[in-house]
Amino acid sequence: MTELDFIRQRQDVEAYRALSWEGSFADYLRLLKEDPRPLRTSFQRVYDMILSHGVEERTLFKEKLLHYPFFDDPFEGGRDAVFGLDKPLMRLVATLKAAAHRLGPERRILLLHGPVGSAKSTIARLLKKGLEAYSRTEEGRLYTFYWKTEEGPFPCPMHEEPLHLLPIELREAFLEELRRLHPDYPYPLEVEGDLCPACRFQMREALARHGGDLAAVLEKEIVVKRLVLSEKDRVGIGTFQPKDEKNQDSTELTGDINYRKVAIYGSDSDPRAFNFDGELNIANRGLVEFIEILKLDVAFLYDLLTASQEHKIKSKKFAQTDIDEIVLGHTNEPEYRKLQANEYMEALRDRTIKIDVPYILRVSDEVRIYQRDFAKTRGKHIAPHTLEMAATWAVLTRLEPPRRAGLTLMQKLKLYDGRLLPGWTEEAVRELMAEAKREGLEGISPRYIQDKISNVLVTSEEPCINPFMVLNELEEGLKHHSLISDEKTRERYRALLQEVKAEYAEIVKNEVQRAIAADEEALNRLFHNYIDHVKAYVLGEKVKNPYTGSPEPPNERLMRSIEERIDIPESRKDDFRREIMNYIGAMALEGRQFTYKDNDRLRRALELKLFEDQKDTIRLSALVSGVVDPETQAKIDVVKARLIRDHGYCQHCAAGVLEFAASLFARSER
């Protein structure tokens, strides 16, 4: 095997040839008769690109949502995946759909609006990345052309649709034939626009050479070729980032004169002496992204108005040039407020479709961002709940205080995350969300959380980082947070950190309780004992004493000692016991045997009862005093092993969490 054989074995020459396809204009017309999809507009292509990855229906609080897997980033394994923004993305896709069907939005600027770090840039990056990939597929192919000249191939600088070479009346006749051949085609079969100035010049010259014979020009001087969109090659995808106002130049958008070629062609109005390489030029047939669009100079914004509304751009020395591209901008809240306050920007506001991209409001979605970013931590272990607690604090800062009496902010957070509380229905949660109009447009961004987690990972010498390390780092960073402008907000965020620490303490207590009570045999014995007595109680029977063999009344003390663990009052005990018996009966009809794992409330009650019975024998308090005898240590090691096995702790953080739990239990017993 030679040094290059491993390359030869892996390269796809056939794919390269397919992407490099060239043919005559007649070949292209035949191709369109078979499949007219290459004629799609930029909006149609982007909409089909998103749908090509499928659509999933989801339900949140009894509201149907559409999830588009395209935004999970199938191109780079989820690197740019967008989490928890199904509603904003639904609105974006609905806008693209309306534009694809030429219902109006195709003549608007799409503006992604939201706070810093809310995934606006990520959405734009996904659309650009997706367009590149889609243009390389059979379904997403599109074409352009070049001229055969004495100097060599002269490619259309605007990557135009080849049908622009046909005059309007001939083009319409051909499109009418396509409509007849493809009556079920989903979009209007129309091709708007005309040749760019450079191609108009070439056409005039060619027609003069061939005595006005357009067919001869198309046959002998035109080569149609496959067009592959690429941001790096500046083909069909453009990106513009404003600089300071003194350095802004409209030629960056619409191209500039090439003075070296002026000397060759003798005129600065000769299209061959012009570089049609502005961002609006090169983005033709695809998409142009404007970063912080509202920071653009006013003169630039006028170019955008014409580009979006009229689908034309005006380059120096030339008539307006037709374009077909999506103008996508994004901006943050302060810049958008300035736009609203500026009466001179009314035209821009009128031609803009604003799509709000707020912060995530569900902890489970926020956690996924951090799990993706910190999945590989180079030997450092991240203790259970570390990312969850950071995400909890981030979401709390974004929520508006609840207006409902008796509902805390932490409870509101849990409701939003799908954990229904007693007395709350899914409809009530939807009403709660509807009340908060600006929720998610303020608060702490994911970037701040990511930065602080990174700091802890880099600076800590411990083999494992835990929630307190991260929460303390988050609190320390508030002193210097550049986006917090007033001390009142800073203090509110600090108070929310204390709430998160209290929430974490409850989680730790519950996990340690479960680990202590995770004795399957003991739980099963307690479960069967409880069920025997509940069954006898509900049916009005007696229970046989296993020691004396005598029938006895059901043990009320035993049953209440379990039920009280989950706050079932005396007045509700009969309902709970009947509920358990109904559960057993229903499962028996299905041929299944009821176990304590089939009812979460009963399982929790049994675990808490067993914990109370066993905690004194394990003597966690010894961990606080530091005096642990071998027998106690052996029992503690069993609990530690369960934390590692069942809850994802490592040796280091399992020991730490047991000490923390021991101090919590010791405090509660004082």
XYZ file of C-alpha atoms in Angstrom:
670
model
C 0.000 0.000 0.000
C 1.384 3.420 -0.978
C 1.135 6.450 1.254
C -1.868 7.808 -0.678
C -3.867 4.576 -0.935
C -5.814 5.344 2.250
C -7.020 8.548 0.541
C -7.974 6.718 -2.660
C -10.002 4.198 -0.667
C -12.022 6.919 1.062
C -12.527 9.549 -1.619
C -15.843 9.798 -3.498
C -14.935 10.673 -7.073
C -18.485 10.030 -8.339
C -19.896 12.606 -5.915
C -17.319 15.134 -7.104
C -18.296 14.500 -10.739
C -21.987 14.922 -9.919
C -21.317 18.261 -8.214
C -19.131 19.382 -11.122
C -21.768 18.591 -13.781
C -21.734 20.763 -16.896
C -24.025 20.629 -19.899
C -25.581 22.607 -22.690
C -28.555 24.928 -22.312
C -30.649 22.306 -24.127
C -29.533 19.709 -21.566
C -30.737 22.037 -18.826
C -34.164 22.485 -20.425
C -34.536 18.687 -20.666
C -33.501 18.364 -17.030
C -36.169 20.901 -15.956
C -38.860 19.013 -17.844
C -38.046 15.963 -15.732
C -37.758 17.863 -12.441
C -38.447 21.625 -12.150
C -37.165 21.925 -8.552
C -33.908 23.664 -9.568
C -36.117 26.684 -10.403
C -37.123 27.167 -6.742
C -36.649 30.577 -5.174
C -34.331 30.972 -2.200
C -37.294 30.878 0.217
C -38.712 27.746 -1.397
C -35.340 26.045 -1.275
C -34.751 26.873 2.404
C -38.263 25.767 3.385
C -37.858 22.450 1.536
C -34.403 22.056 3.075
C -35.872 22.248 6.589
C -38.704 19.838 5.751
C -36.271 17.370 4.150
C -35.136 16.454 7.675
C -38.676 15.644 8.790
C -41.241 17.107 11.180
C -42.194 15.725 14.589
C -45.372 16.514 16.518
C -44.993 17.157 20.228
C -47.410 18.157 22.936
C -46.603 20.619 25.703
C -49.346 21.415 28.199
C -51.911 20.037 25.724
C -50.675 22.406 23.013
C -49.479 20.833 19.768
C -45.977 21.878 18.774
C -44.007 21.048 15.648
C -40.371 20.107 16.133
C -38.037 20.361 13.139
C -35.051 17.958 13.454
C -33.156 20.246 11.070
C -32.501 22.505 14.073
C -30.950 19.570 15.980
C -27.939 20.091 13.674
C -27.694 16.762 11.826
C -24.659 18.120 9.953
C -22.162 18.197 12.828
C -23.648 15.797 15.333
C -25.626 18.390 17.283
C -22.810 20.899 17.696
C -25.178 23.795 16.866
C -28.389 22.133 18.045
C -31.074 24.536 19.254
C -32.932 23.386 22.368
C -36.277 24.433 23.818
C -37.226 26.965 21.123
C -39.881 25.023 19.221
C -42.364 27.928 19.259
C -40.015 30.583 17.803
C -38.758 28.076 15.230
C -42.340 27.185 14.292
C -42.962 30.862 13.607
C -39.779 31.136 11.548
C -40.678 28.087 9.447
C -44.274 29.311 9.007
C -42.891 32.617 7.701
C -40.606 30.764 5.282
C -43.570 28.675 4.123
C -45.673 31.770 3.403
C -42.706 33.294 1.542
C -42.222 30.072 -0.428
C -45.809 30.364 -1.664
C -45.267 34.057 -2.516
C -47.795 35.306 0.025
C -45.834 38.413 1.061
C -43.034 37.530 3.531
C -40.650 36.938 0.604
C -40.522 40.742 0.331
C -39.565 41.310 3.954
C -36.419 41.307 6.067
C -36.505 38.476 8.605
C -35.327 39.826 11.966
C -34.398 37.466 14.786
C -34.833 39.481 17.972
C -33.858 38.489 21.473
C -31.399 38.903 24.340
C -27.703 38.119 24.009
C -26.906 34.417 23.897
C -30.420 33.271 22.961
C -29.304 31.285 19.847
C -30.056 33.901 17.161
C -26.618 33.498 15.579
C -26.859 29.725 15.958
C -30.136 29.643 13.999
C -28.579 31.755 11.226
C -25.485 29.533 11.208
C -27.648 26.410 10.918
C -29.558 27.843 7.957
C -26.289 28.662 6.174
C -24.748 25.296 7.005
C -27.933 23.522 5.923
C -28.031 25.386 2.604
C -24.493 24.312 1.816
C -25.312 20.672 2.531
C -28.691 20.786 0.743
C -27.198 22.239 -2.451
C -24.923 19.181 -2.609
C -27.849 16.739 -2.575
C -29.835 15.496 -5.555
C -33.000 17.021 -4.115
C -31.424 20.430 -3.476
C -29.453 20.925 -6.692
C -29.475 24.217 -8.549
C -27.644 25.532 -11.580
C -25.977 28.591 -13.043
C -23.962 29.203 -16.238
C -20.839 30.668 -17.763
C -19.975 32.230 -21.112
C -17.367 30.840 -23.476
C -15.227 33.831 -24.434
C -11.879 34.322 -26.163
C -10.288 35.090 -22.774
C -11.697 31.859 -21.350
C -14.789 30.968 -19.288
C -16.668 34.016 -17.968
C -18.925 32.844 -15.113
C -22.027 34.833 -14.266
C -20.860 36.899 -11.256
C -24.335 36.687 -9.679
C -24.682 32.860 -10.056
C -27.955 33.504 -11.879
C -30.666 31.079 -12.834
C -29.960 30.027 -16.480
C -33.552 30.768 -17.569
C -32.683 34.461 -17.185
C -31.002 34.000 -20.569
C -34.462 33.704 -22.147
C -36.488 36.854 -22.850
C -39.650 37.126 -20.750
C -42.060 35.901 -23.480
C -39.936 32.810 -24.340
C -39.375 32.088 -20.676
C -43.088 32.244 -19.941
C -43.855 29.876 -22.845
C -41.383 27.337 -21.454
C -42.751 27.729 -17.911
C -46.267 27.146 -19.221
C -45.073 23.839 -20.657
C -43.565 22.927 -17.270
C -46.863 23.736 -15.549
C -48.632 21.387 -17.940
C -46.059 18.624 -17.353
C -46.103 19.054 -13.544
C -49.649 20.032 -12.487
C -48.996 18.943 -8.879
C -45.865 21.044 -8.405
C -46.290 22.613 -4.925
C -45.131 26.164 -5.738
C -45.938 28.768 -8.395
C -43.704 27.948 -11.377
C -42.338 31.405 -12.007
C -38.873 32.811 -12.689
C -38.572 36.523 -11.965
C -35.709 38.832 -12.828
C -33.351 39.536 -15.694
C -29.682 39.168 -16.499
C -27.112 41.005 -14.400
C -25.199 43.895 -16.088
C -22.174 41.700 -16.865
C -24.295 39.021 -18.559
C -26.393 41.621 -20.402
C -23.148 42.930 -21.894
C -22.064 39.427 -22.906
C -25.497 38.737 -24.418
C -25.395 41.914 -26.526
C -21.938 41.027 -27.814
C -22.931 37.417 -28.547
C -26.150 38.356 -30.342
C -24.164 40.777 -32.513
C -21.717 37.998 -33.417
C -24.554 35.597 -34.319
C -26.769 38.078 -36.150
C -29.448 38.072 -33.442
C -29.771 34.258 -33.408
C -30.480 33.593 -29.698
C -30.626 29.820 -30.236
C -27.104 29.904 -31.687
C -25.867 31.969 -28.725
C -27.370 29.522 -26.230
C -26.019 26.547 -28.128
C -22.472 27.755 -28.811
C -21.611 30.249 -26.079
C -23.411 29.070 -22.948
C -22.453 26.239 -20.591
C -24.815 25.404 -17.725
C -23.176 24.036 -14.591
C -24.147 22.749 -11.167
C -24.025 25.407 -8.447
C -22.817 24.396 -4.988
C -23.463 27.009 -2.304
C -20.576 27.755 0.029
C -20.042 30.504 2.599
C -16.253 30.102 2.502
C -16.191 30.385 -1.280
C -18.707 33.257 -1.142
C -21.165 31.471 -3.387
C -24.842 31.959 -2.527
C -24.197 32.638 1.171
C -23.074 35.992 2.539
C -22.411 37.391 5.995
C -22.121 41.070 6.867
C -20.970 42.497 10.185
C -21.184 46.270 10.728
C -18.048 48.211 11.593
C -17.935 51.660 13.133
C -19.913 54.239 11.167
C -16.838 56.021 9.778
C -15.619 52.856 8.064
C -18.944 51.662 6.635
C -19.040 51.620 2.843
C -22.031 50.587 0.745
C -19.702 48.966 -1.815
C -19.305 46.141 0.722
C -22.927 45.290 -0.058
C -23.218 45.994 -3.778
C -19.702 45.707 -5.228
C -17.158 48.248 -6.476
C -15.274 49.408 -9.560
C -12.113 47.477 -10.450
C -9.796 50.333 -11.427
C -7.148 47.981 -12.785
C -9.659 46.721 -15.352
C -10.854 50.252 -16.140
C -7.431 50.758 -17.706
C -8.042 47.676 -19.859
C -11.636 48.350 -20.944
C -11.445 52.151 -20.991
C -14.572 52.962 -18.952
C -15.695 52.638 -15.361
C -19.227 51.880 -16.613
C -18.110 48.767 -18.496
C -19.506 45.835 -16.451
C -16.318 43.882 -17.081
C -14.520 46.538 -15.011
C -16.786 46.080 -12.021
C -16.489 43.577 -9.176
C -19.970 42.242 -8.434
C -18.724 40.847 -5.141
C -20.646 42.721 -2.441
C -22.425 40.572 0.139
C -25.791 41.115 -1.567
C -24.258 40.116 -4.914
C -22.590 36.922 -3.825
C -25.580 35.830 -1.691
C -27.850 35.671 -4.742
C -29.743 32.332 -4.933
C -29.254 31.796 -1.179
C -29.095 33.776 2.039
C -27.324 36.791 3.492
C -26.934 37.171 7.253
C -26.635 40.610 8.833
C -25.038 40.456 12.272
C -26.406 43.191 14.567
C -28.382 44.520 11.602
C -29.714 47.590 13.405
C -26.185 48.921 13.922
C -25.936 49.476 10.174
C -25.596 52.997 8.836
C -28.909 54.402 7.542
C -27.579 54.417 3.953
C -27.045 50.661 4.201
C -30.575 50.142 5.426
C -31.967 51.736 2.276
C -30.063 49.130 0.249
C -31.695 46.441 2.376
C -35.177 47.873 1.863
C -34.780 47.663 -1.908
C -33.163 44.228 -1.698
C -36.035 42.805 0.340
C -39.036 44.670 -1.082
C -38.080 44.890 -4.760
C -35.559 42.029 -4.966
C -33.123 44.460 -6.586
C -29.810 46.072 -5.703
C -28.230 49.207 -7.121
C -24.515 49.065 -7.905
C -22.481 52.117 -8.865
C -22.797 53.117 -12.544
C -25.366 50.397 -13.338
C -29.104 49.964 -13.422
C -30.810 47.978 -10.686
C -29.843 44.309 -10.658
C -32.313 41.528 -9.810
C -31.555 39.265 -6.857
C -33.212 36.279 -5.209
C -32.067 35.842 -1.630
C -33.238 35.745 1.969
C -32.185 38.778 4.010
C -31.835 37.540 7.584
C -30.758 39.850 10.376
C -30.530 39.555 14.128
C -30.462 42.117 16.891
C -30.742 42.441 20.643
C -33.254 44.257 22.821
C -31.561 47.695 23.258
C -30.977 48.077 19.511
C -34.571 47.118 18.731
C -35.896 49.661 21.239
C -33.841 52.328 19.450
C -35.456 51.274 16.145
C -38.933 51.612 17.641
C -38.123 55.066 18.994
C -36.679 56.345 15.691
C -39.493 57.811 13.589
C -37.181 57.960 10.553
C -36.948 54.170 10.548
C -40.651 53.618 9.957
C -40.002 52.198 6.461
C -37.659 49.587 7.868
C -40.085 48.578 10.623
C -42.831 48.223 8.022
C -40.702 45.853 5.913
C -39.480 43.708 8.779
C -40.914 40.496 10.180
C -39.729 40.227 13.788
C -39.331 36.756 15.247
C -38.654 36.718 18.975
C -35.961 34.278 20.084
C -36.152 34.317 23.908
C -34.091 32.494 26.484
C -35.062 28.926 27.343
C -37.618 28.659 30.166
C -37.442 24.905 30.804
C -34.611 23.637 33.006
C -34.456 20.286 31.207
C -33.780 22.084 27.888
C -31.211 24.434 29.430
C -29.340 21.462 30.909
C -28.980 19.963 27.423
C -26.920 22.992 26.340
C -24.414 22.426 29.134
C -24.371 18.652 28.717
C -23.423 19.130 25.070
C -20.655 21.594 25.904
C -19.200 19.744 28.896
C -19.677 16.122 27.890
C -15.887 15.741 27.666
C -14.149 17.322 30.645
C -10.677 15.803 30.282
C -10.607 13.571 33.314
C -12.710 15.759 35.618
C -15.978 14.356 36.868
C -19.028 16.608 37.089
C -21.107 15.605 40.100
C -24.820 14.842 39.621
C -27.081 17.941 39.637
C -24.190 20.372 39.005
C -25.405 21.368 35.544
C -29.027 21.100 36.648
C -28.536 23.584 39.507
C -26.702 26.044 37.251
C -29.542 25.754 34.723
C -32.131 26.180 37.495
C -30.585 29.475 38.558
C -30.306 30.688 34.945
C -34.004 29.983 34.282
C -35.090 31.553 37.594
C -33.460 34.848 36.552
C -35.528 34.828 33.338
C -38.933 34.236 34.935
C -41.336 36.959 35.959
C -42.583 36.773 39.571
C -45.868 34.811 39.611
C -49.031 36.828 40.153
C -50.904 33.874 41.638
C -51.090 33.895 45.441
C -49.206 31.062 47.101
C -47.095 30.201 44.044
C -43.339 30.639 44.458
C -40.884 31.304 41.655
C -39.303 27.859 42.187
C -42.724 26.214 41.895
C -43.383 28.174 38.717
C -40.086 26.904 37.312
C -41.089 23.304 38.085
C -44.497 23.779 36.447
C -42.858 25.113 33.291
C -40.590 22.071 33.280
C -43.585 19.733 33.204
C -43.649 18.781 36.890
C -47.290 19.390 37.743
C -47.998 20.366 41.337
C -51.169 19.540 43.321
C -54.029 21.746 42.200
C -52.436 22.641 38.853
C -53.664 21.444 35.476
C -51.892 21.742 32.120
C -54.428 24.377 31.040
C -53.640 26.407 34.161
C -49.918 26.280 33.369
C -50.613 27.529 29.825
C -52.569 30.459 31.300
C -49.661 31.139 33.652
C -47.252 31.295 30.711
C -49.597 33.556 28.725
C -49.688 36.090 31.567
C -45.944 36.752 31.317
C -45.547 38.610 28.021
C -41.820 39.406 28.260
C -40.637 36.284 30.006
C -37.367 35.002 28.567
C -36.295 38.358 27.106
C -34.256 39.247 30.207
C -32.073 37.361 32.665
C -28.787 35.477 32.684
C -27.543 34.118 29.361
C -26.238 30.573 28.832
C -22.849 32.065 27.910
C -22.325 33.376 31.448
C -23.091 29.923 32.882
C -20.775 28.245 30.361
C -17.941 30.638 31.206
C -18.252 30.025 34.949
C -18.443 26.240 34.611
C -15.312 26.422 32.450
C -13.560 28.521 35.117
C -14.301 25.925 37.791
C -13.147 23.058 35.575
C -9.873 24.832 34.835
C -9.052 26.281 38.252
C -10.262 23.572 40.640
C -7.679 21.037 41.760
C -10.382 18.622 42.913
C -10.985 15.514 40.779
C -14.692 16.343 40.724
C -16.670 19.599 40.595
C -19.936 19.860 42.507
C -22.944 22.240 42.477
C -21.588 24.414 45.289
C -18.355 25.092 43.412
C -20.293 26.273 40.358
C -22.943 28.222 42.317
C -20.239 30.025 44.307
C -18.408 30.860 41.074
C -21.647 32.208 39.588
C -22.183 34.404 42.645
C -18.594 35.674 42.606
C -18.914 36.612 38.934
C -21.962 38.807 39.580
C -19.676 41.512 40.976
C -18.203 42.087 37.530
C -21.087 41.076 35.235
C -21.073 43.692 32.466
C -24.771 43.306 31.592
C -26.115 43.905 35.113
C -26.511 47.662 35.438
C -28.086 48.058 38.892
C -27.415 46.703 42.365
C -31.070 45.728 42.879
C -30.886 43.172 40.058
C -27.564 41.877 41.388
C -29.068 41.318 44.843
C -32.106 39.567 43.358
C -29.823 37.185 41.468
C -27.857 36.488 44.677
C -31.098 35.716 46.538
C -32.083 33.301 43.760
C -28.736 31.502 44.194
C -29.632 30.886 47.850
C -32.967 29.408 46.733
C -31.123 27.091 44.356
C -28.782 25.957 47.154
C -31.798 25.185 49.354
C -33.373 23.232 46.478
C -30.145 21.269 46.035
C -30.086 20.447 49.762
C -33.556 18.872 49.428
C -32.436 16.862 46.395
C -29.387 15.569 48.286
C -31.482 14.576 51.298
C -33.894 12.658 49.062
C -31.108 10.857 47.194
C -29.270 9.844 50.330
C -32.541 8.712 51.865
C -33.191 6.561 48.810
C -29.655 5.179 48.884
C -30.012 4.198 52.543
C -33.427 2.679 51.858
C -32.353 0.950 48.613
C -32.463 -2.494 50.225
C -34.666 -4.462 47.823
C -35.425 -7.269 50.294
C -36.298 -4.893 53.111
C -38.459 -2.742 50.812
C -40.317 -5.793 49.517
C -40.936 -7.074 53.043
C -42.283 -3.697 54.130
C -44.359 -3.415 50.923
C -46.011 -6.857 51.311
C -46.653 -6.229 54.994
C -48.326 -2.893 54.186
C -50.420 -4.376 51.337
C -51.631 -7.258 53.562
C -52.886 -4.802 56.160
C -54.397 -2.384 53.588
C -56.229 -5.255 51.886
C -57.644 -6.437 55.205
C -58.631 -2.869 56.136
C -60.463 -2.165 52.861
C -62.246 -5.553 52.825
C -63.076 -5.446 56.563
C -61.021 -8.564 57.283
C -58.388 -9.529 59.840
C -54.675 -10.266 59.408
C -53.027 -13.470 60.561
C -50.207 -12.810 63.047
C -47.137 -14.550 61.562
C -45.795 -15.424 65.034
C -48.914 -16.493 66.975
C -51.078 -17.473 64.010
C -54.001 -15.595 65.547
C -56.224 -13.302 63.443
C -55.777 -9.634 64.413
C -57.196 -6.280 63.250
C -55.112 -4.487 60.566
C -52.142 -2.629 62.087
C -53.207 1.011 61.900
C -49.918 2.256 63.356
C -47.924 0.472 60.622
C -50.117 1.824 57.819
C -50.084 5.409 59.124
C -46.310 5.335 59.729
C -45.910 4.805 55.970
C -48.703 7.094 54.741
C -47.587 10.024 56.895
C -44.238 10.043 55.085
C -45.957 11.442 51.987
C -48.270 13.808 53.889
C -51.503 11.829 53.547
C -53.752 13.218 56.314
C -55.982 11.086 58.514
C -59.037 12.291 56.579
C -57.612 11.031 53.248
C -56.196 7.667 54.337
C -59.262 5.687 53.185
C -59.070 7.239 49.686
C -55.368 6.407 49.365
C -55.845 2.803 50.500
C -58.733 2.271 48.070
C -56.604 3.819 45.302
C -53.895 1.229 45.977
C -56.404 -1.634 45.975
C -57.954 -0.399 42.698
C -54.462 -0.278 41.203
C -53.822 -3.881 42.282
C -57.169 -5.013 40.829
C -56.633 -3.238 37.497
C -53.188 -4.786 37.061
C -54.495 -8.239 38.022
C -57.061 -8.017 35.201
C -54.153 -7.459 32.812
C -52.352 -10.487 34.228
C -49.691 -8.345 35.907
C -48.536 -8.380 39.509
C -48.432 -5.095 41.426
C -45.056 -4.088 42.949
C -44.045 -1.055 44.975
C -42.274 0.333 41.885
C -45.614 0.680 40.053
C -46.776 3.585 42.222
C -44.344 6.481 42.741
C -46.094 7.849 45.822
C -46.141 4.468 47.547
C -42.522 3.782 46.581
C -41.441 7.125 48.058
C -43.420 6.485 51.251
C -41.821 3.055 51.716
C -38.317 4.445 51.101
C -38.830 7.223 53.652
C -40.193 4.778 56.225
C -37.258 2.408 55.704
C -34.845 5.348 55.902
C -36.283 6.409 59.251
C -35.961 2.851 60.515
C -32.369 2.431 59.306
C -30.711 5.831 59.656
C -29.834 5.321 63.311
C -28.148 1.988 62.609
C -26.037 3.546 59.824
C -25.161 6.554 62.035
C -24.412 9.147 59.370
C -23.780 11.558 62.239
C -20.448 9.797 62.735
C -19.289 11.359 59.474
C -19.775 14.822 60.965
C -17.847 14.018 64.139
C -15.128 12.220 62.170
C -15.198 9.172 64.481
C -16.299 6.136 62.459
C -15.976 2.553 63.715
C -15.388 -0.310 61.240
C -18.984 -1.583 61.440
C -20.453 1.852 60.750
C -17.908 2.448 57.973
C -18.958 -0.794 56.272
C -22.607 0.326 56.285
C -21.666 3.777 54.993
C -19.619 2.155 52.208
C -22.730 0.237 51.122
C -24.706 3.498 50.885
C -21.829 5.141 49.002
C -21.754 2.245 46.516
C -25.485 2.701 45.908
C -25.000 6.429 45.226
C -22.306 5.561 42.681
C -24.341 2.764 41.085
C -27.790 4.392 41.006
C -27.173 8.135 40.866
C -23.935 8.704 38.918
C -21.622 9.817 41.737
C -17.902 9.069 41.786
C -15.994 7.975 44.913
C -14.966 11.561 45.640
C -18.343 13.305 45.275
C -20.241 10.384 46.903
C -18.153 10.864 50.055
C -18.719 14.624 49.915
C -22.462 14.371 49.425
C -22.795 11.919 52.323
C -21.019 14.349 54.637
C -23.238 17.171 53.420
C -26.376 15.051 53.916
C -25.198 14.040 57.412
C -24.914 17.710 58.395
C -28.405 18.390 56.987
C -29.943 15.507 58.940
C -28.096 16.561 62.084
C -29.481 20.112 61.749
C -33.042 18.890 61.199
C -32.912 16.768 64.345
C -31.892 19.635 66.630
